[in-house]
Coordinates of C-alpha atoms in Angstrom, one line a residue:
Chain A
M1 CA 125.7 59.2 46.4
I2 CA 127.5 61.9 48.0
E3 CA 126.4 63.1 51.3
I4 CA 127.8 66.0 53.1
K5 CA 127.3 66.7 56.4
D6 CA 127.8 70.2 58.2
L7 CA 130.5 71.1 55.9
F8 CA 131.9 74.5 57.0
I9 CA 135.0 76.0 55.2
K10 CA 136.8 79.3 56.5
F11 CA 138.5 82.0 54.7
P12 CA 139.7 85.3 55.8
G13 CA 136.3 87.5 54.7
F14 CA 134.6 84.4 53.8
A15 CA 132.9 81.4 55.3
L16 CA 130.9 78.3 53.8
Q17 CA 128.5 77.2 56.7
D18 CA 126.0 74.6 57.4
I19 CA 126.4 72.7 54.2
N20 CA 124.4 69.5 54.2
L21 CA 123.4 68.0 50.5
S22 CA 122.7 64.3 50.0
I23 CA 123.1 63.8 46.2
P24 CA 121.1 59.9 45.2
N25 CA 123.4 58.0 42.8
G26 CA 123.0 58.7 39.2
E27 CA 121.6 62.1 39.7
F28 CA 122.1 65.2 38.2
F29 CA 122.4 67.9 40.7
M30 CA 123.0 71.2 40.5
L31 CA 124.2 73.9 42.7
L32 CA 123.3 77.4 41.9
G33 CA 124.2 81.0 43.3
P34 CA 125.6 84.4 42.5
T35 CA 129.6 84.7 42.2
G36 CA 131.1 84.7 45.3
A37 CA 128.9 82.5 46.8
G38 CA 130.8 79.6 47.4
K39 CA 129.7 76.9 44.9
T40 CA 132.9 76.5 43.5
L41 CA 134.3 75.7 46.7
I42 CA 131.8 72.9 47.4
L43 CA 132.9 71.3 44.5
E44 CA 136.8 71.5 45.5
A45 CA 136.0 70.4 49.2
I46 CA 133.8 67.3 47.7
A47 CA 137.6 66.8 45.1
G48 CA 139.8 67.3 48.4
I49 CA 141.6 70.6 46.8
V50 CA 140.6 72.9 49.4
P51 CA 141.2 71.9 53.2
I52 CA 137.5 72.3 55.1
T53 CA 137.3 73.3 58.4
A54 CA 134.5 70.9 59.6
G55 CA 132.4 68.5 58.5
H56 CA 132.3 65.5 56.5
I57 CA 132.0 64.2 53.1
F58 CA 130.5 60.2 52.3
V59 CA 131.2 59.2 48.2
K60 CA 129.2 55.7 48.0
G61 CA 128.8 55.6 51.9
K62 CA 132.7 56.1 52.4
E63 CA 133.9 59.1 54.2
I64 CA 136.4 61.0 51.8
T65 CA 136.9 64.3 54.4
R66 CA 140.5 63.0 54.9
L67 CA 141.5 61.3 52.2
P68 CA 144.1 63.2 49.3
P69 CA 142.5 64.0 46.1
E70 CA 143.7 61.1 44.2
H71 CA 141.9 58.8 46.6
R72 CA 138.4 60.2 46.3
G73 CA 137.3 58.9 42.8
T74 CA 136.0 62.4 41.8
G75 CA 136.4 63.9 38.3
I76 CA 136.3 67.3 37.7
V77 CA 135.8 70.0 35.0
Y78 CA 136.8 73.3 35.1
Q79 CA 135.0 76.2 32.9
D80 CA 138.4 76.9 31.5
Y81 CA 138.9 72.9 30.4
A82 CA 142.3 72.9 31.7
L83 CA 143.6 70.6 29.4
F84 CA 147.4 69.5 29.7
P85 CA 149.0 71.7 27.4
H86 CA 151.9 69.2 26.3
L87 CA 149.8 66.0 25.9
S88 CA 147.6 65.5 22.8
V89 CA 144.1 65.1 22.7
L90 CA 144.1 61.4 23.2
K91 CA 147.2 61.5 26.1
N92 CA 144.8 63.7 27.8
I93 CA 141.7 61.5 27.9
T94 CA 143.6 58.5 29.1
Y95 CA 145.9 60.4 31.3
G96 CA 144.4 59.1 34.6
L97 CA 143.8 55.2 33.1
R98 CA 147.0 54.1 34.5
Y99 CA 145.8 54.9 38.5
H100 CA 143.2 53.0 38.2
K101 CA 143.3 49.1 38.2
N102 CA 140.6 48.3 35.8
D103 CA 140.3 45.5 32.8
P104 CA 143.0 47.5 30.3
M105 CA 140.3 46.2 27.7
A106 CA 137.5 47.4 29.5
S107 CA 139.2 50.9 29.9
K108 CA 139.9 50.8 26.2
K109 CA 136.7 50.3 25.2
R110 CA 135.6 52.9 27.6
V111 CA 137.9 55.7 26.3
T112 CA 136.8 54.7 22.7
R113 CA 132.8 54.7 23.8
L114 CA 133.4 58.5 25.1
M115 CA 135.4 59.4 22.0
E116 CA 132.8 58.2 19.7
Q117 CA 130.0 59.6 22.3
L118 CA 132.0 63.1 22.3
G119 CA 132.9 63.2 18.9
L120 CA 136.6 63.2 19.6
K121 CA 137.8 60.6 17.4
P122 CA 138.7 62.3 14.6
L123 CA 141.1 64.9 17.1
A124 CA 142.7 62.0 18.6
Q125 CA 146.3 62.6 17.9
R126 CA 146.1 66.7 17.5
S127 CA 147.7 68.9 19.8
T128 CA 144.9 70.8 22.5
H129 CA 146.0 74.3 20.7
N130 CA 143.9 75.8 18.1
L131 CA 140.7 73.6 19.5
S132 CA 137.4 75.6 19.8
G133 CA 136.2 75.8 23.3
G134 CA 133.3 73.1 22.6
E135 CA 136.2 70.8 21.7
K136 CA 137.9 71.5 25.0
Q137 CA 135.4 71.2 26.6
R138 CA 134.5 67.6 25.3
I139 CA 137.9 66.9 25.5
A140 CA 137.8 67.7 29.3
L141 CA 134.6 65.6 29.6
A142 CA 136.1 62.6 28.2
R143 CA 139.2 62.8 30.6
A144 CA 137.3 62.8 33.6
L145 CA 134.8 60.2 32.5
A146 CA 137.7 58.0 31.5
V147 CA 138.3 56.8 34.6
N148 CA 134.8 56.1 35.8
P149 CA 134.7 58.3 38.7
S150 CA 132.0 57.7 41.4
V151 CA 130.6 61.6 40.8
L152 CA 131.6 64.2 38.4
L153 CA 131.9 67.6 39.4
L154 CA 131.1 70.5 36.8
D155 CA 132.6 73.7 37.7
E156 CA 130.3 76.2 35.3
P157 CA 131.2 74.0 32.4
L158 CA 129.2 76.4 29.9
A159 CA 130.4 79.8 31.1
A160 CA 133.4 80.0 28.8
L161 CA 131.6 79.1 25.8
D162 CA 130.2 80.9 22.8
P163 CA 126.4 80.4 22.9
N164 CA 126.3 78.5 20.0
F165 CA 128.8 75.8 21.7
R166 CA 127.0 76.5 24.7
E167 CA 123.8 74.8 23.2
D168 CA 126.0 72.0 21.9
I169 CA 127.5 70.9 24.9
R170 CA 124.4 71.4 27.3
D171 CA 122.8 68.9 25.1
L172 CA 125.7 66.6 25.2
L173 CA 126.1 66.9 28.9
K174 CA 122.4 66.0 29.3
K175 CA 123.0 62.8 26.9
L176 CA 126.1 61.7 28.6
H177 CA 124.6 61.8 32.0
Q178 CA 121.9 59.7 31.0
E179 CA 124.0 57.2 29.1
V180 CA 127.2 57.0 31.7
K181 CA 124.9 56.9 34.6
T182 CA 127.2 58.7 37.0
T183 CA 126.3 61.2 39.6
F184 CA 126.8 64.9 38.2
L185 CA 127.1 67.4 40.5
M186 CA 127.2 70.6 38.6
V187 CA 127.7 74.3 39.4
T188 CA 126.4 77.5 37.7
H189 CA 124.9 80.8 37.6
D190 CA 122.5 80.3 35.1
F191 CA 119.2 79.3 36.1
A192 CA 118.1 78.5 32.6
E193 CA 121.0 75.7 32.3
A194 CA 119.8 74.3 35.8
M195 CA 116.0 74.3 34.6
F196 CA 117.5 72.4 31.5
L197 CA 119.5 70.0 33.0
G198 CA 119.3 69.0 36.4
E199 CA 117.2 67.0 38.7
R200 CA 117.2 68.9 41.9
M201 CA 118.9 71.9 43.1
A202 CA 120.6 73.6 45.9
V203 CA 120.8 77.5 46.0
L204 CA 123.6 79.2 47.6
N205 CA 123.7 82.4 48.8
D206 CA 126.8 84.2 50.4
G207 CA 128.0 80.6 52.0
K208 CA 124.9 79.0 52.8
I209 CA 122.4 77.0 51.2
D210 CA 119.2 79.0 50.6
Q211 CA 117.2 76.2 49.2
I212 CA 117.5 72.5 47.9
G213 CA 114.4 70.7 45.9
P214 CA 113.3 69.6 42.5
V215 CA 114.3 72.2 40.2
S216 CA 110.9 73.0 39.1
E217 CA 109.7 73.3 42.6
V218 CA 112.6 75.5 43.4
F219 CA 111.7 77.7 40.2
H220 CA 107.9 78.0 40.9
K221 CA 108.0 78.0 45.0
P222 CA 111.3 79.5 46.1
A223 CA 111.8 79.6 50.1
T224 CA 113.2 82.6 50.5
P225 CA 113.3 86.3 48.6
F226 CA 116.8 85.4 47.1
V227 CA 115.6 82.3 45.8
A228 CA 112.9 84.1 44.2
K229 CA 114.8 86.9 42.7
F230 CA 117.7 84.4 41.6
M231 CA 114.9 82.3 39.7
G232 CA 113.8 85.6 37.7
I233 CA 110.5 86.2 40.0
K234 CA 111.0 90.3 40.1
N235 CA 107.9 90.7 42.0
V236 CA 108.6 89.9 45.3
F237 CA 106.8 91.7 48.2
H238 CA 106.5 91.5 51.8
A239 CA 103.2 91.0 52.5
S240 CA 100.5 90.4 55.7
F241 CA 97.9 87.8 55.7
K242 CA 94.6 87.1 56.7
H243 CA 92.8 84.4 55.7
T244 CA 92.6 84.4 52.0
K245 CA 93.8 87.5 51.7
A246 CA 97.0 89.2 51.5
R247 CA 98.1 92.5 51.7
V248 CA 101.1 94.2 50.0
H249 CA 100.7 97.8 51.1
N250 CA 97.7 99.3 49.5
L251 CA 96.6 96.4 47.4
E252 CA 94.9 93.3 48.5
F253 CA 95.5 89.9 46.8
H254 CA 93.2 87.1 46.8
L255 CA 94.9 83.7 47.0
Q256 CA 93.8 80.8 46.2
S257 CA 93.9 79.0 49.9
P258 CA 94.8 80.4 53.4
P259 CA 98.9 80.4 53.6
E260 CA 100.6 78.6 56.4
E261 CA 101.9 80.0 59.2
N262 CA 105.1 82.1 59.6
R263 CA 104.4 83.0 55.7
H264 CA 105.8 87.2 54.7
Y265 CA 106.2 87.1 51.1
V266 CA 104.0 86.8 48.2
A267 CA 105.9 86.5 45.0
I268 CA 104.8 86.7 41.2
R269 CA 106.2 85.6 38.3
P270 CA 106.8 88.2 35.6
E271 CA 105.2 86.2 32.8
D272 CA 102.4 85.0 34.9
I273 CA 100.9 89.0 35.0
I274 CA 98.5 90.1 32.2
I275 CA 98.1 93.8 31.0
S276 CA 94.8 94.4 29.8
R277 CA 92.8 97.9 28.9
N278 CA 89.6 96.6 30.9
G279 CA 89.4 95.3 34.9
T280 CA 87.9 91.7 35.7
L281 CA 86.3 90.5 38.6
G282 CA 86.0 87.3 40.4
N283 CA 87.4 85.6 43.3
D284 CA 90.4 83.5 41.6
V285 CA 91.9 86.8 40.0
N286 CA 93.1 90.0 40.8
S287 CA 92.5 93.3 39.0
F288 CA 94.3 96.3 39.9
Q289 CA 94.0 99.8 37.7
A290 CA 97.6 100.9 37.2
K291 CA 99.7 103.4 35.0
V292 CA 102.3 102.1 32.6
M293 CA 105.8 103.7 34.2
G294 CA 108.3 102.1 32.0
I295 CA 109.0 100.2 29.2
S296 CA 112.2 98.3 27.9
D297 CA 112.8 96.2 25.0
R298 CA 114.5 93.1 26.3
G299 CA 115.5 91.6 22.8
P300 CA 113.0 88.3 22.8
Y301 CA 110.5 90.1 25.0
Y302 CA 109.2 93.6 26.9
E303 CA 109.6 94.3 30.3
V304 CA 106.8 96.6 31.4
S305 CA 106.5 98.1 34.8
A306 CA 103.0 99.2 36.0
G307 CA 102.6 101.0 38.9
T308 CA 99.9 101.3 41.5
G309 CA 100.4 103.4 44.7
D310 CA 103.6 101.9 46.3
V311 CA 103.5 98.6 44.5
I312 CA 105.2 98.5 41.1
F313 CA 104.9 94.7 39.0
T314 CA 107.5 94.0 36.6
V315 CA 105.4 92.2 33.5
M316 CA 107.1 90.2 30.7
L317 CA 105.0 90.6 27.2
S318 CA 105.8 89.0 24.3
K319 CA 106.7 91.3 21.4
K320 CA 103.2 90.2 19.6
D321 CA 101.0 90.9 22.7
F322 CA 103.1 94.4 23.5
F323 CA 102.2 95.4 19.8
K324 CA 98.3 94.4 20.3
S325 CA 98.0 95.8 23.5
E326 CA 99.4 99.3 22.1
L327 CA 100.9 100.2 25.4
Q328 CA 102.7 103.9 25.7
K329 CA 104.7 105.2 29.1
D330 CA 101.6 106.9 31.6
K331 CA 98.9 105.0 30.0
D332 CA 96.1 103.8 32.4
I333 CA 96.0 99.9 32.4
H334 CA 94.6 97.4 34.7
V335 CA 97.0 94.4 36.1
I336 CA 95.6 91.6 36.1
I337 CA 97.1 88.3 38.4
R338 CA 95.0 85.0 38.8
S339 CA 95.3 83.6 42.6
S340 CA 97.1 80.7 41.2
A341 CA 100.1 82.6 40.2
I342 CA 100.5 83.9 43.7
H343 CA 103.7 82.2 45.5
V344 CA 103.5 82.7 49.2
F345 CA 106.4 82.2 51.1
Chain B
M1 CA 148.5 115.9 1.1
V2 CA 148.9 113.5 4.1
A3 CA 150.3 115.5 7.0
K4 CA 152.9 114.3 8.7
R5 CA 152.6 112.6 12.0
K6 CA 154.3 114.2 14.7
I7 CA 156.3 112.0 16.7
D8 CA 156.7 112.7 20.3
P9 CA 159.8 113.8 22.1
F10 CA 159.8 111.2 24.3
F11 CA 160.2 108.9 21.7
W12 CA 163.5 110.7 20.8
I13 CA 164.3 110.1 24.5
A14 CA 163.6 106.8 24.5
V15 CA 165.7 106.3 21.7
F16 CA 168.9 108.4 23.2
S17 CA 168.8 106.3 26.3
S18 CA 168.5 103.1 24.4
C19 CA 171.5 103.9 22.7
T20 CA 173.9 105.3 25.1
V21 CA 173.0 102.1 27.3
V22 CA 173.6 99.9 24.7
G23 CA 177.3 101.8 24.0
F24 CA 177.8 101.7 27.7
I25 CA 177.8 98.3 27.8
I26 CA 179.2 97.3 24.4
F27 CA 182.4 99.9 24.0
P28 CA 184.2 98.7 26.6
L29 CA 183.7 94.9 26.2
A30 CA 184.6 95.5 22.6
E31 CA 187.4 97.5 23.0
M32 CA 188.9 94.3 25.2
V33 CA 188.1 92.0 23.0
L34 CA 189.6 93.6 20.2
Q35 CA 192.6 94.7 21.7
P36 CA 194.6 91.4 22.0
S37 CA 196.3 89.9 19.0
V38 CA 195.3 86.7 17.0
Q39 CA 198.9 85.5 18.3
D40 CA 198.3 86.6 22.3
L41 CA 195.0 84.9 22.1
K42 CA 196.6 81.7 20.8
D43 CA 199.3 81.5 23.4
T44 CA 197.3 82.1 25.9
I45 CA 194.4 79.1 25.4
Y46 CA 197.8 76.9 25.0
D47 CA 198.9 77.9 28.4
P48 CA 197.7 74.8 30.6
D49 CA 196.8 77.4 34.0
V50 CA 194.7 79.2 31.5
L51 CA 193.2 76.2 30.1
G52 CA 192.6 75.0 33.6
S53 CA 191.5 77.9 35.1
I54 CA 188.4 78.0 32.7
G55 CA 187.8 74.4 32.9
L56 CA 187.2 75.0 36.9
S57 CA 185.3 78.1 36.2
I58 CA 182.8 76.3 34.2
Y59 CA 183.4 73.0 36.5
T60 CA 181.8 74.9 39.6
S61 CA 179.4 76.9 38.0
G62 CA 177.9 73.8 36.7
M63 CA 178.1 72.3 40.2
A64 CA 176.9 75.1 41.6
A65 CA 173.9 75.1 39.0
L66 CA 173.1 71.3 39.5
I67 CA 172.9 71.7 43.2
S68 CA 170.5 74.9 43.1
F69 CA 168.6 72.7 40.8
L70 CA 168.4 69.8 43.0
I71 CA 167.6 71.6 46.2
G72 CA 165.9 74.9 44.7
T73 CA 163.7 73.2 42.5
P74 CA 161.4 71.4 45.5
F75 CA 161.9 75.1 47.5
A76 CA 160.7 77.3 44.4
Y77 CA 157.3 74.9 44.0
L78 CA 156.7 75.3 47.8
L79 CA 157.1 78.9 47.2
A80 CA 155.1 79.3 44.3
R81 CA 152.0 77.1 45.5
K82 CA 152.0 77.2 49.1
D83 CA 151.3 80.0 51.6
F84 CA 152.8 79.9 55.0
L85 CA 153.2 82.4 58.2
G86 CA 157.0 83.9 57.1
K87 CA 156.6 83.3 53.7
K88 CA 157.6 87.1 52.7
L89 CA 160.4 86.6 55.1
V90 CA 161.4 83.5 53.6
E91 CA 161.3 85.4 50.0
S92 CA 163.5 88.1 51.6
I93 CA 166.1 85.7 53.2
I94 CA 166.6 84.3 49.4
D95 CA 167.1 87.5 48.1
L96 CA 169.9 88.4 50.7
P97 CA 173.0 86.9 48.6
I98 CA 172.0 89.2 45.7
M99 CA 172.4 92.5 48.2
I100 CA 175.3 91.3 50.4
P101 CA 179.1 92.6 49.2
H102 CA 180.4 89.8 47.8
P103 CA 183.6 89.4 49.8
V104 CA 181.4 89.7 53.0
V105 CA 179.7 86.4 51.2
G106 CA 183.3 84.8 51.2
I107 CA 184.1 86.1 55.2
A108 CA 180.6 84.8 56.1
I109 CA 181.2 81.2 55.0
L110 CA 184.9 80.9 55.9
G111 CA 183.5 82.3 59.7
L112 CA 181.4 79.2 59.6
A113 CA 183.5 76.8 58.2
G114 CA 186.8 78.1 60.2
K115 CA 188.6 76.2 63.4
N116 CA 186.6 78.3 65.9
H117 CA 183.3 77.4 64.6
W118 CA 181.7 73.9 66.0
L119 CA 180.8 73.4 62.0
G120 CA 183.9 73.7 60.6
Q121 CA 185.5 71.8 63.5
L122 CA 182.8 69.0 62.4
M123 CA 183.2 69.4 58.9
Q124 CA 186.8 68.7 59.0
Q125 CA 186.4 65.8 61.1
V126 CA 184.1 64.3 58.2
G127 CA 187.4 65.7 55.7
I128 CA 185.0 68.5 54.2
Q129 CA 187.9 71.1 53.9
I130 CA 186.2 74.8 52.4
M131 CA 189.3 77.2 52.6
G132 CA 191.3 76.9 49.3
T133 CA 189.7 73.8 47.9
V134 CA 187.0 73.2 44.6
T135 CA 184.4 72.6 47.8
G136 CA 184.8 75.9 49.0
I137 CA 184.3 77.8 45.4
V138 CA 181.3 75.5 44.7
T139 CA 179.7 76.5 48.1
V140 CA 180.4 80.2 47.5
L141 CA 179.2 79.9 43.9
T142 CA 176.1 77.8 45.0
F143 CA 175.3 80.6 47.7
V144 CA 175.7 83.9 45.3
G145 CA 173.5 81.8 42.5
L146 CA 170.9 80.1 44.2
P147 CA 168.7 83.1 44.6
F148 CA 168.5 83.8 40.7
Y149 CA 167.7 80.2 40.1
V150 CA 165.0 79.6 42.6
N151 CA 163.6 83.3 42.1
T152 CA 163.2 81.9 38.0
V153 CA 162.1 78.6 38.6
K154 CA 159.5 79.9 41.1
A155 CA 157.9 82.4 38.5
G156 CA 158.0 79.4 36.2
F157 CA 155.8 77.3 38.6
E158 CA 153.2 80.2 39.6
A159 CA 152.9 80.5 35.6
I160 CA 151.5 77.2 35.2
P161 CA 147.7 76.9 36.4
V162 CA 147.2 75.0 39.8
R163 CA 144.4 73.7 37.9
L164 CA 146.1 71.4 35.9
E165 CA 147.7 70.3 39.2
N166 CA 144.2 69.2 40.5
I167 CA 142.9 67.9 37.4
S168 CA 146.0 65.4 37.3
R169 CA 145.3 64.9 41.2
S170 CA 141.7 63.9 40.8
L171 CA 142.9 61.5 37.8
G172 CA 144.5 59.3 40.3
A173 CA 148.0 60.9 40.3
S174 CA 149.8 61.3 43.2
L175 CA 151.2 64.9 44.5
S176 CA 154.9 63.7 42.8
E177 CA 153.4 62.0 39.4
T178 CA 151.3 65.2 39.1
F179 CA 154.5 67.0 39.6
L180 CA 156.7 64.8 37.2
R181 CA 154.0 64.2 34.9
V182 CA 152.7 67.7 34.4
T183 CA 154.8 70.6 36.2
F184 CA 157.8 69.1 35.5
R185 CA 157.0 69.0 31.8
L186 CA 155.4 72.9 31.9
A187 CA 158.3 74.3 33.8
W188 CA 161.5 72.5 32.5
R189 CA 162.2 75.4 30.5
S190 CA 162.1 78.1 33.5
M191 CA 164.3 75.7 34.8
L192 CA 166.9 75.7 32.5
V193 CA 166.8 79.6 32.1
G194 CA 167.2 79.2 36.2
I195 CA 170.5 77.4 35.4
I196 CA 171.4 79.8 32.9
M197 CA 170.8 82.8 35.3
C198 CA 172.7 80.7 38.0
I199 CA 175.7 79.9 35.9
A200 CA 175.8 83.1 34.6
R201 CA 175.9 84.6 38.2
A202 CA 178.0 82.3 39.3
I203 CA 181.1 82.5 36.7
S204 CA 181.2 86.1 37.1
E205 CA 181.9 85.4 41.1
F206 CA 185.0 87.0 41.9
G207 CA 184.9 88.9 45.2
A208 CA 183.8 85.9 47.4
V209 CA 185.6 83.4 45.7
V210 CA 189.1 85.0 46.2
I211 CA 188.7 84.8 50.1
V212 CA 187.6 81.4 50.4
A213 CA 189.8 79.9 47.4
Y214 CA 192.3 82.1 45.7
H215 CA 193.9 78.8 44.6
P216 CA 192.8 76.6 42.9
M217 CA 192.3 79.6 40.8
I218 CA 189.5 80.0 38.7
A219 CA 189.2 82.4 35.5
P220 CA 187.9 85.7 37.4
V221 CA 190.8 85.4 40.1
M222 CA 193.5 84.5 37.5
I223 CA 192.5 87.7 35.4
Y224 CA 192.7 89.7 38.4
E225 CA 196.5 88.2 39.4
R226 CA 197.6 88.5 35.8
F227 CA 196.2 92.2 36.2
T228 CA 198.2 92.9 39.3
A229 CA 201.2 91.2 38.3
Y230 CA 201.7 91.7 34.8
G231 CA 199.1 94.4 33.8
I232 CA 196.1 94.7 31.7
K233 CA 197.9 93.3 28.6
Y234 CA 198.2 89.7 30.2
S235 CA 195.2 89.8 31.6
Q236 CA 192.8 90.4 28.9
P237 CA 193.6 87.5 26.4
V238 CA 192.1 85.5 29.3
A239 CA 189.2 87.6 29.9
V240 CA 188.2 87.4 25.9
W241 CA 188.3 83.3 26.0
L242 CA 186.5 83.3 29.4
I243 CA 183.6 85.6 27.5
G244 CA 184.0 83.4 24.5
V245 CA 183.6 80.3 26.3
S246 CA 180.7 81.6 28.3
L247 CA 178.7 83.2 25.8
L248 CA 178.8 79.4 23.4
L249 CA 177.6 77.9 26.7
F250 CA 174.8 80.6 27.2
L251 CA 173.8 80.3 23.8
L252 CA 173.9 76.9 23.7
L253 CA 171.1 76.4 26.8
R254 CA 169.4 79.3 25.5
I255 CA 168.7 77.7 22.2
C256 CA 167.7 74.4 24.2
S257 CA 165.2 76.6 26.1
L258 CA 163.2 78.3 23.5
P259 CA 159.8 76.8 22.5
K260 CA 159.5 74.6 19.4
E261 CA 155.9 76.3 18.6
H262 CA 154.6 79.0 20.0
Q263 CA 152.5 78.0 23.0
T264 CA 148.9 79.7 23.7

C-alpha cells in the first residue's frame, strides 16, 4: 500500500501541492495528466529521486519519506527504458539481486519466471544495443520486478514505443500485474491507456489532483471541466439549474433528476449525441434544431460541429452513420441528447 | 548534359584555411624533427642527463595525472550532477590555471610554500620541500593539469543519463555502489581522455616549473638550458626525443580509450 499525505514539492516556477493518495496493495493505479502537470515528479518523489519540500510518503505502512532510494523498495521503469548499456540483457535483469537478501534459489526462480513471462529467454546473453523498443521495455520491466519491489512505478512506459509494440506491452502489463500481484503506479497522458489498464486513477492538473476515483467513474463522471476535457468530453458548458432543467445560453436541457447543490457545468460525450433529420419529443430526450458548421475526417470516425445559437456541439459519428446521414456543411439538422447522457458537475 | 555543380566560394576558403592551419603546425615541428642527424639523436639518448630529464618529465606528469584522477574525479562528478549556489563561480575558479601566465603560477605556489608563509613553515616542519624538488614539480604540474582533467571528465559524466543512476539506486545499490557499477564503468573512457589531456598539459609546462624547480631538470627545462648555453643545434635532439616519447605515450592511451564497438 502506498500512502501519500500532503505532499508538497516546490521548484522555481512550479509547485506540486496538496497531493494526497492512498493506493491499496496490488492495485493498478493510474496517474493521468498533461505534460508538465507534475506526474513524473510524484513518481520520483516516491522513489526518493527528487527531494520533497513537505509531506509524508508511506509504503506498506512504513514511512519512507527520508529514506535513500535504495531502501525504499520501489522499482521504477522509464519510458526511455534506461537499460545499462555496458551490461548484457541477463546482467541488466539481475543487477539488483545482490542487494536483496532473498533466498538465492527463490531469486533465480523468480528471474527465470519473469524472463519466461516476458519472452526474454532467447535474449539473455545479448547486448542491449540493437534491440527493439518493445524488447528493451520488457527488459526494463523484468529488471524492476526481479527484486520484488513493494511498488512498481511506471513512467509512461508505452510512450516511446511504436504503435504495434505499444499494444503488446500494454496487454503484457495487464497480464503481468495480475500475475505478480505488485502494486503498480503508472503515469500516462493517454486516457485510453488508463481506461484499459487502471483500476483507479488520479487526474493531475498543474501540480494539483483534480479528481481521484475508479477509472470508469472519472471517465463518465468528471468532477471538473479540466478532467472532462482531458477525458475527451468536448461538450462542456457552464449552466444554471432549476429543478430538472439546465440552461446553457438559450438552450434548456431536461435532466434525469434534479442536480445536487453547487453544480455549475453540464458535460456530454461527443459519441452520446445523435444527429437526425427530424426532432424528437419526450421528457427524457433533448432535441434542438441546429446547423452543421464543420465536418472533419478523423480517420476511424467523423467529427461534426453543430451549432444552435451560442452553443456549438461536437458530435462523433461512425463512418457508417456519417454516410447514412448524408451530412453537409450548413445543412439544417436536429441534435438529440438523451437526458441520461448529460453529466452534471 | 549534366550541369556542373557550382561550388560555393566558402568551401575554398575553408580548404585554404585548413591547409594554412595544418601547415603552420606541421612545418616548424617537421623542420625541427628533421634537422638533427641520426648520430646526434643517438648520442643524445645515450646521455644519462637527457634520459633522466625525459624520464622525470613523464614521471612528474604521470603523478600530476594520478593526483588529478584521485581528487578530480569525485569533484567532476559533483559538478556534473549537483546544482548549488556559487557553482558558476567554482567552475570559473577551476579554469583559472588555464588563464594565468605560467610564471605567475610558479610564483604563487612559491609564495605559499616559502619560509615567510605559515603553510610553508608547516610544510617544512613535516618535511615537505617544494622549492627545487620533484614534489614541487608535481605540485606545479597538478595545478596546471587539473582543470583539463576536471573539465573533460565532467563532460563525460554529464553525457551519462542520470536515469541510469536512479534505476541503480531504486534496485538497491547505494550511491558509491552506483558510481562504481554504473557511472565509472560508463565514464572510464572520458577519464582516460582526461588523463591524456592532463599529461599533455603537464609535460609541456615550462614557465611555472622553471620558477619552482630549475633542478631536478625536466625535459623542457633541459631543452631551454641547452638552447641558452649551446644554441639551437644542441637543444633540438632533446626536443625530438621528448616529442617522440610523448607521441608514443599518447598514442597508446588513445588506443586504449577507443570504443570496442560503436555505441548507440
